[in-house]
Coordinates of C-alpha atoms in Angstrom, one line a residue:
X1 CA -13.0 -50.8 75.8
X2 CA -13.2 -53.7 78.5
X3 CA -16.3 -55.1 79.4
X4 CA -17.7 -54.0 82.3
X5 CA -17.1 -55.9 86.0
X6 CA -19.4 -57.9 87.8
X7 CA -18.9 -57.0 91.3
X8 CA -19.7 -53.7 91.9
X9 CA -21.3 -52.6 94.9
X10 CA -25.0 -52.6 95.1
X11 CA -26.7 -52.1 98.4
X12 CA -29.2 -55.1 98.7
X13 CA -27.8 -57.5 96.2
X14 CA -24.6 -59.6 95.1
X15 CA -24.6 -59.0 91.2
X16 CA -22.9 -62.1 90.7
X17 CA -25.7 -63.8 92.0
X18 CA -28.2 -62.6 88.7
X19 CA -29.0 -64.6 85.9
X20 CA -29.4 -63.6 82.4
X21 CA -32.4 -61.5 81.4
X22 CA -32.5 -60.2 85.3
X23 CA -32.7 -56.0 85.1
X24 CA -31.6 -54.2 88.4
X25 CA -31.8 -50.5 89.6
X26 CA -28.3 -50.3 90.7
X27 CA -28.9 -47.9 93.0
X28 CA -31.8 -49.8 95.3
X29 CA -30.8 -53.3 94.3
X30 CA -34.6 -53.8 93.1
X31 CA -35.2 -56.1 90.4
X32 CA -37.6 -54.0 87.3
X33 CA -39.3 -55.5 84.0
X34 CA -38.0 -53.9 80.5
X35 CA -40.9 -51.6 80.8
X36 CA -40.4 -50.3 83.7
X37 CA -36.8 -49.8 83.1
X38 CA -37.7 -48.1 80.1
X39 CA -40.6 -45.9 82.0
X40 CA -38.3 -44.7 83.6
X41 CA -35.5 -43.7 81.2
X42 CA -37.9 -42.3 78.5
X43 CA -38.2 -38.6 79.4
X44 CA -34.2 -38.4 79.9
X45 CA -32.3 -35.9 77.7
X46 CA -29.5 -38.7 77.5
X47 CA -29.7 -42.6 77.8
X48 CA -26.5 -44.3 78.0
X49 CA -26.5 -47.6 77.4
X50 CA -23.1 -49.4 77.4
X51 CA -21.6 -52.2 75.8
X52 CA -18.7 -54.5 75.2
X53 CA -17.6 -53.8 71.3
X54 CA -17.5 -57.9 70.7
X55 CA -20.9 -59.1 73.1
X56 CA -24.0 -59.8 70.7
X57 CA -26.0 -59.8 73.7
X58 CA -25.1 -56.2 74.9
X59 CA -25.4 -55.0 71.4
X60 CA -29.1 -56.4 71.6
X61 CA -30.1 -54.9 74.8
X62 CA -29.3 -51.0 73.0
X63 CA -31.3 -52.5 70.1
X64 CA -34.2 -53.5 72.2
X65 CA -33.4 -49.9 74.6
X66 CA -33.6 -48.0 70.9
X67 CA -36.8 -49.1 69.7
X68 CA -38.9 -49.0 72.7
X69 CA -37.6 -45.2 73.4
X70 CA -38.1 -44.4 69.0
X71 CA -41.2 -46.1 70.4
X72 CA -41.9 -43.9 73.4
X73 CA -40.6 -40.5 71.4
X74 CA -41.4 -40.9 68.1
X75 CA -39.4 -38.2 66.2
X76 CA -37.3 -37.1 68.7
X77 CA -34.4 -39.9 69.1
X78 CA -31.1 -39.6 68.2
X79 CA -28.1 -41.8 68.1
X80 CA -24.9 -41.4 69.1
X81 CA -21.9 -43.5 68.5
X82 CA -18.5 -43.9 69.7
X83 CA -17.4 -45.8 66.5
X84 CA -17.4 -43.1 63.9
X85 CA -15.4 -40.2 64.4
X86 CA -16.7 -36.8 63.9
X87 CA -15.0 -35.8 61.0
X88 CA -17.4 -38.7 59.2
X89 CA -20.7 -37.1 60.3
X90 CA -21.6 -36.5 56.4
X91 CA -21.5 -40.4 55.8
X92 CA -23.3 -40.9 59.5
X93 CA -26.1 -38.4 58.0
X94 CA -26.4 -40.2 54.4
X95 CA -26.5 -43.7 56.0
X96 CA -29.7 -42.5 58.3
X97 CA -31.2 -40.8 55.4
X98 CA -31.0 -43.9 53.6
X99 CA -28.4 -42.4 50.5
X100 CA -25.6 -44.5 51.1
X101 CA -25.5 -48.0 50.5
X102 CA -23.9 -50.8 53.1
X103 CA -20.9 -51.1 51.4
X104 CA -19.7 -47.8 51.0
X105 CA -20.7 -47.4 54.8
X106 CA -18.8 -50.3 56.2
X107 CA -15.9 -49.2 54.0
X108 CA -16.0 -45.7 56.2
X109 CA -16.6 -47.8 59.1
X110 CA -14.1 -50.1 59.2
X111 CA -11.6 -46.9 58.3
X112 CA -12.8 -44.8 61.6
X113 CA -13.2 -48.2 63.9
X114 CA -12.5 -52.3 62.9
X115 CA -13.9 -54.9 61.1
X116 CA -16.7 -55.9 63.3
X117 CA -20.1 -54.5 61.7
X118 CA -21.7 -57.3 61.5
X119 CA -22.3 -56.7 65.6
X120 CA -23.6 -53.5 64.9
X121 CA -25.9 -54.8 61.4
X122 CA -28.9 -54.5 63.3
X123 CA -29.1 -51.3 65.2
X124 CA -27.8 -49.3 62.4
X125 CA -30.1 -51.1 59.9
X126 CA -33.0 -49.7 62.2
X127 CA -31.3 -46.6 62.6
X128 CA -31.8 -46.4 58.3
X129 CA -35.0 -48.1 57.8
X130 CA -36.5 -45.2 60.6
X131 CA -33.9 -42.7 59.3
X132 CA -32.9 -41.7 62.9
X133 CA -30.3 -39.3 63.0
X134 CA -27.4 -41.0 64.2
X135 CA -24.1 -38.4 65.7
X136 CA -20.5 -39.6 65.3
X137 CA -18.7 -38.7 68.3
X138 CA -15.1 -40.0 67.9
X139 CA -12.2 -37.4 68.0
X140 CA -10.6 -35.9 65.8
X141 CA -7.4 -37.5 64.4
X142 CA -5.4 -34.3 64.5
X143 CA -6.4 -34.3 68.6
X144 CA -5.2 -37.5 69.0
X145 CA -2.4 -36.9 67.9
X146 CA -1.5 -33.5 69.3
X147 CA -2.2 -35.4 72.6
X148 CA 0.0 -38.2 72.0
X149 CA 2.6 -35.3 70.7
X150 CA 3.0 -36.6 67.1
X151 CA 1.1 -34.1 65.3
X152 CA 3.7 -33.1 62.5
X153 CA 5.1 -29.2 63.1
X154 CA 3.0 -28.4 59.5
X155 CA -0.2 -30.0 60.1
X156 CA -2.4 -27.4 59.7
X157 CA -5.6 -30.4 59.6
X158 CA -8.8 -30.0 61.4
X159 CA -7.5 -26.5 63.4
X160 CA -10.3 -27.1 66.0
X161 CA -9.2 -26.3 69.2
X162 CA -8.7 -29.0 72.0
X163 CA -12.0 -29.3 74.3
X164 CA -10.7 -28.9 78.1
X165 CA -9.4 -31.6 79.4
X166 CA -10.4 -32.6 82.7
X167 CA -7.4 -34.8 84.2
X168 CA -8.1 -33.9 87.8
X169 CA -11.1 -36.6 88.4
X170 CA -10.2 -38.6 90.8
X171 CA -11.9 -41.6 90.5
X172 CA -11.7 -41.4 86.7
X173 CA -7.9 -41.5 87.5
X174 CA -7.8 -44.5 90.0
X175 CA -9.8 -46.7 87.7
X176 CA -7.9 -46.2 84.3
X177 CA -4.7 -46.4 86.1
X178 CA -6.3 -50.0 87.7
X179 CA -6.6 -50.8 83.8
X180 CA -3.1 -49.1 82.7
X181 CA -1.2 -51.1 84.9
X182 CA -2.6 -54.6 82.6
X183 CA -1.3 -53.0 79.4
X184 CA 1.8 -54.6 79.2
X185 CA 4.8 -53.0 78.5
X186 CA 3.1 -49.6 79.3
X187 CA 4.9 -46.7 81.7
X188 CA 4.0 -43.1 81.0
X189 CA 0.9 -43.4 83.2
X190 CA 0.1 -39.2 82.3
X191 CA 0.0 -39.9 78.3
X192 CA -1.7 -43.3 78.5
X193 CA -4.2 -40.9 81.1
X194 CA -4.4 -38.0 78.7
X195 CA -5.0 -39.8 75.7
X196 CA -8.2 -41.6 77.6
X197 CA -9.6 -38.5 78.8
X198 CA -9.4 -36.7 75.4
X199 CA -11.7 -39.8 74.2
X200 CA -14.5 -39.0 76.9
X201 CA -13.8 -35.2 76.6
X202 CA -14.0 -35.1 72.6
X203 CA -17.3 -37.1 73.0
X204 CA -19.0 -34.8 75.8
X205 CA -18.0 -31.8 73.7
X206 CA -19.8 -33.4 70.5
X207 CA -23.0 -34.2 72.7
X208 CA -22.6 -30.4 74.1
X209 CA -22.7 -29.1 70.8
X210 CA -25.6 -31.0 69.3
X211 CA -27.9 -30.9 71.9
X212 CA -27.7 -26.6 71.9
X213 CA -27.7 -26.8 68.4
X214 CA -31.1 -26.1 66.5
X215 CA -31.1 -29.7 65.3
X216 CA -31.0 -30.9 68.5
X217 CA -33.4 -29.0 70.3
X218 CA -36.0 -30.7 72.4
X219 CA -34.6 -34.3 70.9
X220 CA -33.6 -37.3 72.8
X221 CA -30.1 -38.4 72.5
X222 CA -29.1 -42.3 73.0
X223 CA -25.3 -43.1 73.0
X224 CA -23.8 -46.7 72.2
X225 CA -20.5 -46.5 74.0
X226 CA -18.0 -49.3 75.3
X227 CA -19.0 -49.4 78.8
X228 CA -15.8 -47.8 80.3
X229 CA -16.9 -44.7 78.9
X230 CA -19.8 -44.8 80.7
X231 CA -19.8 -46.5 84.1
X232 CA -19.7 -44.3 87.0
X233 CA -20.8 -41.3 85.1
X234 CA -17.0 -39.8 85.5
X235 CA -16.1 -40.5 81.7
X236 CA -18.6 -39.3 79.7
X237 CA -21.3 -38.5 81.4
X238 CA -20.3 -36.6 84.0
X239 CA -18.1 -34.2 81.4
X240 CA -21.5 -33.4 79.7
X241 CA -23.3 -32.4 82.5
X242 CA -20.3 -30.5 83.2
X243 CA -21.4 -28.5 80.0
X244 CA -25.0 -28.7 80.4
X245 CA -26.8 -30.0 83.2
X246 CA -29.6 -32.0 81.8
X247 CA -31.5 -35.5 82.5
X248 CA -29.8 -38.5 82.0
X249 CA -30.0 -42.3 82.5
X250 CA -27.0 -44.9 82.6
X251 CA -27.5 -48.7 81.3
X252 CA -24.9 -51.1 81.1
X253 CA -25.7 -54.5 79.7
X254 CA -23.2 -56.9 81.5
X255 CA -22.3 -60.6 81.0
X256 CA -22.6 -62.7 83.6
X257 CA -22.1 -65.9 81.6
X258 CA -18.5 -65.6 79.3
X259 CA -18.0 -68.6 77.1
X260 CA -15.3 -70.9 78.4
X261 CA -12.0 -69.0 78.5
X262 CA -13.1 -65.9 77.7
X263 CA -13.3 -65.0 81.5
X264 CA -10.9 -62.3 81.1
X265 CA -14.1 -60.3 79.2
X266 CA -15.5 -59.3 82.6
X267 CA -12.3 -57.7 83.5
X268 CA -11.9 -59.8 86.1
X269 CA -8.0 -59.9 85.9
X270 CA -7.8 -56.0 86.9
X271 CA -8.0 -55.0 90.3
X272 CA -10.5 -52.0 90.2
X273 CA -10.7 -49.4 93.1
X274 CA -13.8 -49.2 95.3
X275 CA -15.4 -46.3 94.6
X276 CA -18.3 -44.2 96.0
X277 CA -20.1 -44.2 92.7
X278 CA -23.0 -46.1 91.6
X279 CA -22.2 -48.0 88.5
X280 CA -25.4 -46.5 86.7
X281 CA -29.0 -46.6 86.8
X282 CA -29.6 -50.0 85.7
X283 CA -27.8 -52.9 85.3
X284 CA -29.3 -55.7 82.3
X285 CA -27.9 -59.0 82.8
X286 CA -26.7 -61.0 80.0
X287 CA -24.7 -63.7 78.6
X288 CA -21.7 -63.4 76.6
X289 CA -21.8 -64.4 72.8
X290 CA -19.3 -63.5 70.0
X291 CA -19.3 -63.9 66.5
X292 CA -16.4 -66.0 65.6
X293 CA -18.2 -69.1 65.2
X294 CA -19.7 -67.4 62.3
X295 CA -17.1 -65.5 60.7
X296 CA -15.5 -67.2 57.7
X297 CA -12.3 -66.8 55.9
X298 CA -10.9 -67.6 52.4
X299 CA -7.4 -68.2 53.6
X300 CA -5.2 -65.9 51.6
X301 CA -2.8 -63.1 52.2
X302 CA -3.1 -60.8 49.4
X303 CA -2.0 -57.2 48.3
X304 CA -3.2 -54.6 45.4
X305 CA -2.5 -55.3 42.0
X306 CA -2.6 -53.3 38.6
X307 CA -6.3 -55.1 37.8
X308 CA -7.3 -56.3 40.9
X309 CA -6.1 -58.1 44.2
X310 CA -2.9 -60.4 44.1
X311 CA -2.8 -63.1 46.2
X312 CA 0.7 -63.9 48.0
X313 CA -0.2 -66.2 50.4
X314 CA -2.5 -69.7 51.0
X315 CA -3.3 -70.4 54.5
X316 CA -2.7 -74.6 54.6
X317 CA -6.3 -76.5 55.1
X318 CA -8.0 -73.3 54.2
X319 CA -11.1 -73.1 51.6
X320 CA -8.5 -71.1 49.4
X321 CA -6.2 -74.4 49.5
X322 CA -9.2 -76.7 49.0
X323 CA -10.9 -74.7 46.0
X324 CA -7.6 -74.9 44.6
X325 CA -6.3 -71.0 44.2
X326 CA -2.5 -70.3 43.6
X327 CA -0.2 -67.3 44.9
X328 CA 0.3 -65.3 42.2
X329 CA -3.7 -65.2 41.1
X330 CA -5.4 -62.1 40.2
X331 CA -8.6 -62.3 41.9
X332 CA -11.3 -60.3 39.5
X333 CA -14.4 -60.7 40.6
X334 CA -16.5 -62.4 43.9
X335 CA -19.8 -63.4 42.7
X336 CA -20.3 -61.6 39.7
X337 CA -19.0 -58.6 42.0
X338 CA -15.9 -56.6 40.8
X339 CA -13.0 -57.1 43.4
X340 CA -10.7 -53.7 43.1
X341 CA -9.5 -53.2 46.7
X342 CA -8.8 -55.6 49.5
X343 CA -11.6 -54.1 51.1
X344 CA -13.6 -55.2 48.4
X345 CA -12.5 -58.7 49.3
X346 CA -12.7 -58.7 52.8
X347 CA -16.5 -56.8 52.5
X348 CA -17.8 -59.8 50.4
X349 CA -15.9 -62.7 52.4
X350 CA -17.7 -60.8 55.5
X351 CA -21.5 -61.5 53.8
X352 CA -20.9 -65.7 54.0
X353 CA -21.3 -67.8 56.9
X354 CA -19.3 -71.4 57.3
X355 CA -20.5 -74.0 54.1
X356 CA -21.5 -70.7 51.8
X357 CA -20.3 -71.3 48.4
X358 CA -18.8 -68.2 46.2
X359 CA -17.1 -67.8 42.3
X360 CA -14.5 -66.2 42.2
X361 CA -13.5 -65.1 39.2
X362 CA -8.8 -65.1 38.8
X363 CA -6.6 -64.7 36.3
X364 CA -4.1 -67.4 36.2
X365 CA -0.9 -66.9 34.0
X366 CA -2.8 -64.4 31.9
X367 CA -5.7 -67.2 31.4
X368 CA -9.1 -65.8 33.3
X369 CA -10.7 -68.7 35.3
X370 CA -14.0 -69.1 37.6
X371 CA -13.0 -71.4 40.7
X372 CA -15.5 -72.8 43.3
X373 CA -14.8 -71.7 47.1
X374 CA -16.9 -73.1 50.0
X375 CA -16.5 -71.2 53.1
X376 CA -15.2 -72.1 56.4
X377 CA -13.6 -71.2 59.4
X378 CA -9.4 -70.5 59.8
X379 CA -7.3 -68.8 57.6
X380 CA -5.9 -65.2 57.0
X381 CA -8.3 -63.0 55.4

């Protein structure tokens, strides 16, 4: 999911010319405040609020959106999320109840979506310590892949019918078509379409079903999607109301200030359509900051192992090279903590920042040993 362009029409003002921390009704060109904004998205059945996965700024403005609405409607709020499929809406229920720890959430995370939690730490923190129900809409595998037409002839897996899917939009269509012609070595436009439609469609059916089911009567529903999925109305949104015609509100945080050659962020490299459609309701300038200064590695390729993780690799100048591991050591333990999986590995390497220190406890030719690692930046894992 691409982040969201910068030069959509808006009838009194450039959007190119804002500056971080300006919030615009899309639709008038007026500038608002946060509260007014939010005065005005409160009593929505749905708020949308977009995002690009990888921007910690977007990922603050739904933080900041979420807790003046919990706020607003105390009781009643509901998230949904894009990242975790449906089929994991038992773990989504025992992480907002608070009966899950991190861990073994992230573990399910990183299975339905990728390795970036730490951008989403803080909402879903707040979404425990409040114990907000939060709603995994992903699809299905087994759609997925009867879409893409490799479902195997005796899956019988999650026999849920497909939702309808809606191909005949035709701005939908112009714009993912303006984004499938920068996928290189792409050319069956009508899979490629299909496969992104069944994304929107699956979600719209999930936020059909819970909002006329008894659970989510009367609530307020708040979806965290990547911004594709939700500007213009014609992914998401518009499929809903399709279903059932009820309030909603569109906000898409949107860089206006990418770090030095990360320009291609703002989607500036596809040619987009002009289309007839407002973007949204509101339009939340930001500036665009990843994580990667942050992130640390150890510097090792490694694989599973009888009793524990094997590591066959050392990245040259890494802090796995420096602390002085070998390929071929058993790695037991990180920090007192047992190290069984890779997961396992990568979870704990993903709790240190650069100049963190960690034991790790190897065996080494059959002899255990506790080696010294200070964290830093580069590597493999």
């Amino acid at each position: 999911c691409a982040g969201p362009r910068t030069n959509w029409p808006s009838p009194y003002k450039t959007i190119g010319s804002l500056e971080k921390g300006d919030i615009v009704h899309l639709p008038t060109g007026v500038a608002v405040t946060k509260e007014e904004m939010v005065n005005m998205i409160s009593d929505a059945t749905i708020v949308y609020v977009g995002e690009s996965h990888d921007n910690v700024n977007a990922h603050q403005v739904q933080l900041e959106i979420l807790k003046a609405l919990v706020e607003r409607n105390p009781g009643r709020v509901t998230v949904g999320m894009e990242m975790l499929k449906q089929s994991s809406q038992d773990i989504a229920d025992q992480w907002s109840s608070g009966q899950l720890d991190e861990k073994d959430f992230v573990r399910r995370w990183v299975d339905d979506w990728t390795n970036d939690f730490a951008y989403y730490r803080d909402i879903l923190q707040h979404i425990r310590a409040h114990q907000i129900p939060l709603l995994a809409l992903r699809a299905p595998d087994a759609w997925m892949e009867e879409v893409k037409g490799t479902t195997p002839a005796d899956d019988t897996s999650e026999s849920v019918p497909l939702p309808e899917l809606d191909t005949e939009d035709p701005y939908h269509r112009s714009q993912i078509e303006a984004i499938f012609q920068k996928h290189p070595g792409s050319n069956d436009f009508e899979s490629f379409y299909r496969v992104q439609v069944l994304w929107d469609e699956s979600m719209a059916a999930r936020i059909y079903e819970y909002l006329t089911s008894a659970a989510g009567h009367g609530r307020q529903l708040v979806v965290f999607a990547g911004s594709q999925h939700i500007e213009h109305g014609f992914g998401i949104p518009r499929r809903v109301f399709k279903r059932i015609p009820v309030s909603y509100r569109i906000v898409l945080p949107v860089a206006v200030e990418p770090p030095r050659g990360k320009e291609h962020k703002l989607m500036r490299g596809v040619s987009q359509p002009e289309l007839p459609l407002p973007a949204g309701d509101f339009l939340w300038a930001v500036g665009y900051e990843d994580l990667e200064d942050e992130r640390v590695y150890l510097g090792v390729m490694v694989q599973p192992a009888e009793e524990g993780i094997q590591i066959i690799g050392i990245s040259s100048g890494s802090a796995a090279e420096d602390a002085g591991l070998e390929k071929d050591d058993l790695i037991k333990a990180f920090d007192s903590e047992p190290v069984e999986t890779t997961f396992d590995l990568t979870y704990l390497i993903g709790l240190k920042k650069p100049g963190d220190n960690a034991t790790l406890e190897i065996v080494r030719n059959e002899e255990p040993l506790s080696i010294e690692v200070t964290f830093k930046k580069g590597g493999f894992h």
